[in-house]
Coordinates of C-alpha atoms and ligand atoms in Angstrom, one line a residue:
M1 CA 77.8 39.4 5.8
T2 CA 75.1 42.2 5.5
E3 CA 75.8 45.8 6.0
H4 CA 73.5 48.6 6.5
A5 CA 74.6 51.0 3.6
P6 CA 75.3 54.8 4.3
P7 CA 73.3 57.8 4.0
E8 CA 72.5 58.6 0.5
T9 CA 75.2 61.0 -0.7
R10 CA 77.1 62.9 -3.7
L11 CA 80.4 62.1 -4.6
S12 CA 83.0 64.1 -6.7
T13 CA 84.9 62.1 -9.1
G14 CA 88.5 63.7 -9.7
P15 CA 91.2 63.9 -7.4
D16 CA 89.4 65.1 -5.1
A17 CA 87.3 62.6 -4.5
A18 CA 89.0 60.7 -1.7
R19 CA 88.7 64.0 0.4
T20 CA 84.9 64.6 -0.2
R21 CA 83.8 60.8 0.4
P22 CA 81.8 60.1 3.1
P23 CA 84.3 58.1 5.9
A24 CA 82.0 54.6 6.1
E25 CA 83.8 54.2 2.5
D26 CA 87.1 53.1 1.8
A27 CA 87.3 53.7 -2.0
D28 CA 85.3 55.2 -4.6
V29 CA 85.8 51.3 -6.5
I30 CA 86.6 48.0 -5.3
V31 CA 88.6 45.9 -7.6
V32 CA 88.6 42.2 -6.8
G33 CA 91.3 40.4 -8.7
A34 CA 94.6 42.4 -10.2
G35 CA 94.9 39.7 -13.3
P36 CA 94.6 41.8 -16.5
A37 CA 91.6 42.7 -16.0
G38 CA 91.8 44.4 -13.0
A39 CA 94.6 45.6 -13.7
T40 CA 93.2 47.3 -16.7
T41 CA 89.9 48.4 -15.0
A42 CA 92.1 50.1 -11.8
F43 CA 94.5 51.7 -14.3
Y44 CA 91.9 53.4 -16.2
L45 CA 89.5 54.3 -13.1
A46 CA 92.8 55.9 -11.4
Q47 CA 93.9 57.5 -14.6
S48 CA 90.1 59.5 -14.1
G49 CA 91.2 60.8 -11.0
L50 CA 89.2 57.9 -8.9
D51 CA 90.1 56.1 -5.9
V52 CA 90.7 52.6 -6.3
L53 CA 91.4 49.4 -4.1
V54 CA 92.4 46.7 -6.0
L55 CA 92.6 43.3 -3.5
E56 CA 94.8 40.5 -4.5
K57 CA 94.5 37.2 -2.8
S58 CA 98.0 36.5 -4.3
R59 CA 101.3 38.4 -4.3
F60 CA 103.4 39.4 -7.1
P61 CA 105.1 37.6 -8.9
R62 CA 103.0 34.7 -9.2
E63 CA 102.1 32.2 -12.1
K64 CA 99.0 32.2 -13.6
V65 CA 98.1 28.8 -16.1
C66 CA 98.1 29.8 -19.8
G67 CA 99.6 29.9 -23.4
D68 CA 101.6 33.1 -22.5
G69 CA 100.6 34.4 -26.0
L70 CA 99.4 37.6 -27.2
T71 CA 97.8 38.5 -30.4
P72 CA 97.9 42.0 -32.3
R73 CA 95.0 43.0 -30.4
A74 CA 96.7 42.3 -27.0
V75 CA 99.4 44.1 -28.0
K76 CA 97.3 47.3 -29.0
T77 CA 95.7 47.3 -25.2
L78 CA 99.4 47.3 -23.5
V79 CA 100.5 50.0 -25.7
A80 CA 97.9 51.9 -24.5
M81 CA 98.4 51.6 -21.4
G82 CA 102.4 53.4 -21.8
I83 CA 103.9 50.0 -21.7
S84 CA 107.1 49.8 -23.3
V85 CA 107.0 46.4 -25.5
S86 CA 110.4 46.4 -26.8
E87 CA 112.8 43.5 -26.7
Q88 CA 115.1 45.5 -24.6
D89 CA 112.6 44.8 -21.8
G90 CA 111.7 40.9 -22.0
W91 CA 109.0 41.1 -24.5
V92 CA 109.8 38.0 -27.4
R93 CA 108.2 39.2 -30.3
N94 CA 106.3 37.0 -33.0
K95 CA 105.2 37.8 -37.2
G96 CA 102.1 35.3 -36.9
L97 CA 100.5 32.3 -36.3
R98 CA 101.6 29.2 -38.0
V99 CA 98.8 26.3 -38.4
I100 CA 99.7 22.7 -38.5
G101 CA 96.7 20.2 -39.6
A102 CA 95.9 17.7 -42.6
G103 CA 99.2 17.0 -43.2
K104 CA 99.9 20.3 -44.2
R105 CA 101.9 23.4 -42.2
L106 CA 100.9 26.9 -43.5
E107 CA 102.4 30.6 -42.4
L108 CA 100.2 32.9 -42.1
P109 CA 101.5 36.8 -40.9
W110 CA 99.6 38.7 -39.1
P111 CA 97.7 41.1 -40.9
E112 CA 98.3 44.8 -42.2
L113 CA 95.8 47.2 -40.7
A114 CA 95.2 50.4 -39.8
S115 CA 94.0 49.4 -36.3
Y116 CA 96.5 46.6 -34.7
P117 CA 100.2 46.2 -34.8
D118 CA 101.4 43.7 -37.2
Y119 CA 103.1 41.9 -34.9
G120 CA 102.5 39.8 -31.5
L121 CA 103.8 39.3 -28.1
V122 CA 104.9 36.2 -26.2
R123 CA 105.4 36.9 -22.2
T124 CA 105.3 34.7 -19.0
R125 CA 102.2 35.4 -17.0
L126 CA 104.8 35.5 -13.9
D127 CA 106.0 38.9 -15.7
L128 CA 102.9 40.3 -17.6
D129 CA 100.6 40.6 -14.5
E130 CA 103.4 42.1 -12.5
T131 CA 104.0 44.9 -15.2
L132 CA 100.3 45.7 -15.5
A133 CA 99.8 46.3 -11.6
R134 CA 102.9 47.9 -11.6
R135 CA 101.0 50.5 -13.9
A136 CA 97.3 50.2 -12.2
R137 CA 99.7 51.3 -9.2
Q138 CA 101.7 53.8 -11.0
A139 CA 98.6 55.6 -11.9
G140 CA 97.2 56.0 -8.6
A141 CA 95.7 52.8 -7.7
R142 CA 96.0 51.1 -4.0
L143 CA 97.0 47.3 -4.5
L144 CA 97.1 45.2 -1.4
E145 CA 98.2 41.7 -1.9
G146 CA 97.5 38.5 -0.6
V147 CA 94.1 39.8 0.6
T148 CA 91.5 37.4 -0.4
V149 CA 87.8 38.5 -0.9
T150 CA 85.6 35.9 0.8
G151 CA 81.9 37.5 0.0
P152 CA 80.1 40.7 -0.8
V153 CA 78.7 43.0 1.6
R154 CA 75.3 43.6 0.7
H155 CA 72.5 46.2 1.8
E156 CA 70.0 44.7 4.1
R157 CA 67.0 45.9 2.1
T158 CA 67.6 46.2 -1.5
G159 CA 70.8 43.7 -1.6
R160 CA 73.0 45.7 -3.5
V161 CA 76.2 45.4 -3.0
T162 CA 78.3 48.2 -1.1
G163 CA 81.8 46.5 -0.4
V164 CA 83.4 43.2 0.5
T165 CA 84.5 41.6 3.4
A166 CA 88.2 40.1 3.0
R167 CA 90.6 37.7 4.8
C168 CA 94.4 39.4 4.9
G169 CA 96.6 36.4 4.3
D170 CA 99.5 37.5 6.8
T171 CA 97.4 38.0 9.6
G172 CA 94.5 35.5 8.9
D173 CA 92.4 39.0 10.0
E174 CA 89.0 39.5 8.5
R175 CA 87.6 42.9 7.7
S176 CA 85.3 44.6 5.2
Y177 CA 86.0 46.9 2.8
R178 CA 83.6 49.3 1.0
A179 CA 82.7 51.3 -1.7
R180 CA 80.2 52.9 -3.9
V181 CA 81.0 49.9 -7.1
V182 CA 82.5 46.4 -6.5
V183 CA 84.3 45.0 -9.5
A184 CA 84.9 41.0 -10.1
A185 CA 87.6 40.5 -11.9
D186 CA 88.6 37.6 -10.0
G187 CA 89.1 35.2 -12.6
N188 CA 87.2 31.7 -14.2
S189 CA 85.5 31.1 -11.1
S190 CA 84.4 34.3 -9.9
R191 CA 83.6 33.1 -6.3
L192 CA 82.3 36.9 -6.0
S193 CA 79.8 36.8 -8.8
V194 CA 78.7 33.6 -7.4
A195 CA 77.7 35.0 -4.1
M196 CA 75.7 37.3 -5.7
G197 CA 73.3 34.6 -8.0
L198 CA 75.7 34.7 -10.9
R199 CA 76.8 31.3 -12.0
K200 CA 78.2 29.9 -15.5
R201 CA 75.6 29.3 -18.2
D202 CA 75.4 26.2 -19.6
D203 CA 74.6 27.6 -22.8
R204 CA 77.2 29.2 -23.4
P205 CA 81.2 27.9 -24.6
L206 CA 83.7 26.4 -22.1
G207 CA 87.3 25.2 -22.8
V208 CA 89.6 23.2 -20.7
A209 CA 93.5 23.2 -21.2
V210 CA 96.5 22.0 -19.6
R211 CA 99.7 23.5 -20.7
T212 CA 103.6 23.0 -19.3
Y213 CA 106.8 23.8 -20.4
Y214 CA 110.0 21.9 -21.9
R215 CA 113.8 23.1 -22.6
T216 CA 113.4 23.0 -26.6
P217 CA 115.4 24.3 -29.4
R218 CA 112.3 25.7 -30.7
H219 CA 112.3 28.1 -27.9
D220 CA 113.2 31.3 -30.2
D221 CA 110.7 30.4 -33.0
D222 CA 109.2 33.7 -34.7
Y223 CA 105.5 32.7 -35.1
L224 CA 102.6 31.2 -32.9
E225 CA 102.3 27.5 -33.8
S226 CA 99.1 26.0 -33.7
W227 CA 98.0 21.9 -34.3
L228 CA 94.8 21.7 -35.5
D229 CA 94.9 17.7 -34.9
L230 CA 96.6 16.0 -32.6
W231 CA 97.7 12.2 -33.7
D232 CA 98.5 9.5 -31.0
G233 CA 100.4 7.1 -33.8
D234 CA 97.5 7.0 -36.4
R235 CA 95.0 7.8 -34.1
L236 CA 93.5 11.5 -34.0
L237 CA 93.0 12.8 -30.6
P238 CA 90.5 15.0 -29.4
G239 CA 91.4 19.3 -29.3
Y240 CA 93.6 21.2 -30.3
G241 CA 97.4 21.9 -29.3
W242 CA 100.1 24.9 -29.2
I243 CA 103.9 25.2 -29.3
F244 CA 104.8 29.0 -28.4
G245 CA 108.7 29.9 -28.2
M246 CA 109.2 32.1 -25.0
G247 CA 112.4 32.8 -26.2
D248 CA 114.6 32.2 -22.5
G249 CA 115.4 27.9 -23.7
T250 CA 111.7 27.4 -23.2
S251 CA 108.5 26.6 -25.3
N252 CA 105.1 27.1 -23.8
V253 CA 103.3 23.9 -24.6
G254 CA 99.9 22.6 -24.5
L255 CA 96.3 21.7 -25.9
G256 CA 92.5 22.4 -24.7
L257 CA 88.8 20.8 -25.4
L258 CA 85.5 22.5 -25.6
N259 CA 82.8 21.6 -24.3
T260 CA 81.1 21.2 -27.6
S261 CA 83.2 18.0 -27.8
A262 CA 81.9 14.7 -26.7
A263 CA 85.2 13.6 -24.9
F264 CA 85.2 17.1 -22.9
G265 CA 83.9 15.6 -19.5
N266 CA 86.1 12.0 -19.7
T267 CA 89.6 12.8 -20.7
D268 CA 92.6 12.8 -19.1
Y269 CA 94.2 16.1 -20.5
H270 CA 97.6 15.3 -19.0
S271 CA 98.0 12.1 -20.5
L272 CA 96.5 13.3 -23.7
L273 CA 99.0 16.0 -23.9
R274 CA 101.9 13.2 -23.3
R275 CA 100.8 10.9 -25.9
W276 CA 100.8 13.9 -28.6
L277 CA 103.8 15.2 -27.8
K278 CA 105.2 11.6 -27.7
G279 CA 104.8 11.8 -31.6
M280 CA 106.9 14.8 -32.2
P281 CA 110.3 14.6 -33.5
S282 CA 112.8 13.5 -30.8
E283 CA 115.1 16.8 -31.6
W284 CA 113.0 19.1 -29.8
G285 CA 113.0 18.0 -26.9
F286 CA 109.6 17.7 -25.5
T287 CA 110.6 14.9 -23.1
E288 CA 109.9 14.6 -19.4
E289 CA 113.4 15.4 -18.8
N290 CA 113.3 18.7 -20.5
R291 CA 109.9 19.4 -18.7
T292 CA 110.7 22.1 -16.3
Q293 CA 107.3 22.9 -14.9
P294 CA 104.1 20.9 -13.8
I295 CA 101.6 20.2 -16.1
R296 CA 98.5 22.3 -14.7
G297 CA 95.3 23.2 -16.2
A298 CA 92.6 25.4 -15.8
A299 CA 89.1 26.6 -17.7
L300 CA 88.8 29.2 -20.5
P301 CA 85.0 30.5 -20.4
M302 CA 84.2 31.9 -23.5
G303 CA 81.8 33.6 -25.0
F304 CA 79.8 35.9 -22.1
N305 CA 79.7 32.4 -20.3
R306 CA 78.2 34.6 -17.3
T307 CA 75.7 37.1 -17.3
P308 CA 74.4 39.6 -16.2
H309 CA 77.3 41.5 -16.2
Y310 CA 75.7 44.3 -13.9
F311 CA 73.8 43.4 -11.3
N312 CA 73.0 45.1 -7.8
G313 CA 76.2 47.1 -7.8
L314 CA 78.6 44.3 -9.4
L315 CA 80.4 44.6 -12.4
L316 CA 81.8 41.5 -14.2
V317 CA 84.7 41.8 -16.4
G318 CA 87.1 39.5 -18.1
D319 CA 87.1 35.5 -17.3
A320 CA 84.7 36.4 -14.6
G321 CA 82.1 37.8 -16.9
G322 CA 83.4 34.9 -19.4
M323 CA 84.6 37.6 -22.3
V324 CA 87.6 34.7 -24.0
N325 CA 86.6 34.9 -27.2
P326 CA 85.2 31.5 -28.8
F327 CA 86.9 30.5 -31.9
N328 CA 90.3 31.3 -30.7
G329 CA 90.5 31.0 -26.7
E330 CA 92.3 34.3 -26.4
G331 CA 91.1 35.9 -23.1
I332 CA 94.0 38.6 -22.2
A333 CA 93.1 40.9 -24.9
Y334 CA 89.2 40.8 -24.3
A335 CA 90.0 41.0 -20.1
M336 CA 92.0 44.2 -20.7
E337 CA 89.7 45.8 -23.4
S338 CA 86.8 45.5 -21.2
G339 CA 88.5 46.4 -17.9
E340 CA 88.7 49.7 -20.5
I341 CA 84.9 49.6 -21.2
L342 CA 84.2 49.2 -17.7
A343 CA 86.3 51.7 -16.1
R344 CA 84.9 54.5 -18.6
T345 CA 81.4 53.7 -17.9
I346 CA 82.4 53.8 -13.8
V347 CA 83.8 56.8 -14.2
Q348 CA 80.7 58.7 -16.1
A349 CA 78.7 56.8 -13.8
L350 CA 80.3 58.2 -10.5
A351 CA 80.1 61.7 -11.7
R352 CA 76.6 61.7 -11.8
A353 CA 74.7 63.5 -9.5
R354 CA 71.5 61.3 -8.3
R355 CA 72.3 57.6 -7.3
E356 CA 68.9 57.1 -10.2
E357 CA 71.6 58.6 -12.8
T358 CA 74.4 57.0 -11.8
E359 CA 72.1 53.7 -12.1
R360 CA 71.4 54.5 -15.5
V361 CA 74.5 54.5 -16.6
L362 CA 75.7 51.4 -15.1
A363 CA 73.1 49.4 -16.5
G364 CA 74.4 50.3 -19.6
Y365 CA 77.8 48.6 -19.6
P366 CA 76.4 45.4 -20.7
H367 CA 75.1 47.0 -23.3
A368 CA 78.4 48.5 -24.2
L369 CA 79.7 45.0 -24.3
N370 CA 77.5 43.8 -26.4
Q371 CA 78.0 46.5 -28.9
A372 CA 82.1 45.5 -28.6
Y373 CA 81.6 41.7 -28.7
G374 CA 78.0 40.8 -28.6
G375 CA 77.3 39.5 -32.7
Y376 CA 81.3 38.4 -32.7
Y377 CA 80.9 36.0 -30.1
T378 CA 77.4 34.9 -31.3
L379 CA 79.2 33.7 -34.6
G380 CA 81.9 32.3 -32.2
R381 CA 79.2 30.2 -30.2
T382 CA 78.1 28.6 -33.5
F383 CA 81.6 27.8 -34.4
V384 CA 82.9 26.4 -31.2
K385 CA 79.4 23.7 -32.3
L386 CA 80.3 23.2 -35.3
I387 CA 83.9 21.9 -34.8
G388 CA 82.9 20.1 -31.9
K389 CA 81.6 17.9 -34.4
P390 CA 85.0 15.4 -35.1
W391 CA 83.8 14.5 -38.9
L392 CA 83.2 18.6 -39.4
M393 CA 86.5 19.9 -38.0
R394 CA 88.3 17.3 -39.9
F395 CA 86.4 18.1 -43.2
A396 CA 87.5 22.1 -42.6
T397 CA 90.7 21.4 -41.7
K398 CA 91.2 19.1 -44.9
H399 CA 89.7 21.9 -47.6
S400 CA 91.1 24.8 -45.5
M401 CA 94.3 23.8 -45.3
A402 CA 94.0 23.4 -49.2
R403 CA 93.3 26.8 -49.7
P404 CA 96.0 29.6 -48.4
A405 CA 93.8 32.7 -49.3
L406 CA 90.6 31.2 -47.6
M407 CA 93.1 30.6 -44.2
R408 CA 94.2 34.3 -44.5
F409 CA 90.8 35.0 -44.0
A410 CA 90.1 32.8 -41.4
L411 CA 93.3 34.4 -39.4
K412 CA 91.2 37.8 -39.0
M413 CA 88.0 36.3 -38.2
L414 CA 89.3 33.9 -35.8
A415 CA 91.7 36.3 -34.2
N416 CA 89.6 39.2 -34.6
L417 CA 91.9 41.5 -36.8
T418 CA 90.5 43.5 -38.9
D419 CA 89.8 47.8 -39.9
P420 CA 86.6 49.3 -39.8
R421 CA 87.1 50.3 -43.3
G422 CA 89.5 48.0 -44.3
D423 CA 89.8 45.2 -47.1
A424 CA 87.0 43.0 -48.8
S425 CA 87.7 40.2 -46.0
D426 CA 87.8 42.8 -43.5
R427 CA 84.2 44.0 -44.2
L428 CA 82.7 40.4 -44.6
V429 CA 84.1 39.8 -41.1
N430 CA 82.7 43.4 -39.9
G431 CA 79.6 42.8 -42.0
L432 CA 78.8 38.8 -40.6
S433 CA 79.6 40.3 -36.9
K434 CA 77.0 43.1 -37.2
L435 CA 74.4 41.0 -38.9
A436 CA 74.6 37.9 -36.1
P437 CA 72.0 38.6 -33.4
N438 CA 73.5 40.3 -29.8
P439 CA 73.1 37.7 -27.1
E440 CA 70.7 37.4 -24.3
Ligands
FAD501 C1 95.5 26.6 -20.1 C2 95.1 28.0 -20.4 C3 96.1 28.9 -21.9 C4 95.4 30.0 -22.0 N1 96.2 30.9 -22.9 C5 96.0 32.3 -23.6 C6 96.7 32.6 -24.0 O1 98.0 31.9 -24.6 N2 96.4 33.7 -24.5 C7 95.4 34.8 -24.1 O2 95.4 35.8 -24.4 N3 94.8 33.6 -23.7 C8 94.9 32.5 -22.7 N4 94.3 32.2 -21.6 C9 93.1 32.8 -21.2 C10 93.8 33.9 -20.1 O3 94.6 33.4 -19.0 C11 92.4 34.5 -19.2 O4 91.7 35.0 -20.3 C12 92.8 35.7 -18.6 O5 94.0 35.4 -17.5 C13 92.0 36.8 -18.3 O6 92.2 37.3 -17.0 P1 91.5 37.9 -16.2 O7 92.1 39.3 -15.1 O8 89.7 38.2 -16.3 O9 91.5 36.7 -14.9 P2 92.5 36.2 -14.3 O10 93.8 36.0 -15.0 O11 92.5 34.9 -13.8 O12 93.2 37.0 -12.8 C14 92.0 37.2 -11.9 C15 92.8 37.1 -10.7 O13 91.7 37.3 -9.4 C16 92.3 37.3 -8.2 N5 91.7 36.3 -7.3 C17 90.7 35.5 -7.4 N6 89.7 35.6 -7.1 C18 89.9 35.9 -5.5 C19 89.5 36.4 -4.4 N7 88.9 35.7 -4.0 N8 90.3 37.6 -3.7 C20 91.4 38.6 -3.9 N9 91.7 37.9 -5.5 C21 91.1 37.4 -5.8 C22 93.9 36.3 -8.5 O14 94.7 35.7 -8.1 C23 94.1 36.7 -10.2 O15 94.9 37.2 -9.8 C24 94.7 30.5 -21.5 C25 93.7 30.2 -20.6 C26 94.2 28.8 -20.1 C27 93.6 28.2 -18.9

């Protein structure tokens, strides 16, 4: 749908912004989607005094297909938002990552760093996402649940986004909302980005993963467990698997494949999961009788697989911008971090007096993302290509699992956990990320 843009107007930011905004606009910023990316963006925008309208198609608490694992990187982002992550508040802590592969198992504690805590967390997305949305609301963001965004509203001459059209779940009524800036935080499929012509890039990595929950005595494991090779009898299956204890009598169990694997497009993921679990010790209880949820799957968009991150008034954040870490499939921390980077950009942009100045600041957002992740994601894309070759993956697993020191380094690299001026391994990871070219 196309609408005429309101006349050029100066907007102030801060608590008075809503009062001075032209009546034609519903908010300073519209955020589409209230997952980790949208909620964090809205939180930081609202904290800075902007009037933020978040439109979310579902109602909280709502499920999201996920492994529910949070590394120290994600813990840091939660703490930064003032969220209590204590065990009394329902968070389950873990000490590190247990890696199983080539017939060996290694327990790798999270590194001790100044920049990140030395523990991770587990929390269902039912709880996590509601907590984040509530936090954004407490900061002053207006959240409308059960409102599905159906498309962008564009300036008829410039094509710039000036708002969105949306359908209200209760009444089915269609209406449009207007704002100066629109954020696509609508996840992996990001229909809003697609409607603006921004499709997924075929030259960037993509994962597909499935997960479910089982009642199991392993539910209170204090390590996240990652399986580098999956066996079906004596046959090696493609992919990697995980078992994350939820601390509530169940474990989140899942597996995934990357699009660099030959089996990617022609795999029955549900049957793959069942075949893998058949080989597990029976006392772990990974049987159909103990399964508490359906097996569900979704895609993991990695390494900036949708660009540009700013286009004609629309800013992409989290999965909408393909920000999952290609090394380990972690997306929550990157959704939240990119939300903060974006919010800080928008706050500065909307404080500028002239439209060209605002535009210049917004155009800096992709650069800020590149500064944060560009080189590291370039390395990640190479990594994903290499492990897509089964013989190389087997070779690397066999040789690295026999060398705990190498695996401790690998943990820092794969989980992106280093100090800027840390030990030799930190400096190596940071140096490699700096040397790697930023993606176009
Ligand atoms: C099987 C699997 C396991 C994973 N495991 C982990 C893990 O253990 N740890 C980890 O860190 N990451 C994991 N990830 C990745 C992680 O789930 C994502 O990276 C993360 O959810 C991205 O957050 P987001 O806010 O960008 O998107 P989402 O969490 O997808 O949120 C998007 C929001 O937008 C809403 N929305 C969508 N369309 C519209 C619309 N038209 N109108 C209004 N609202 C809309 C949705 O309802 C949703 O609330 C996993 C992913 C998968 C598939």
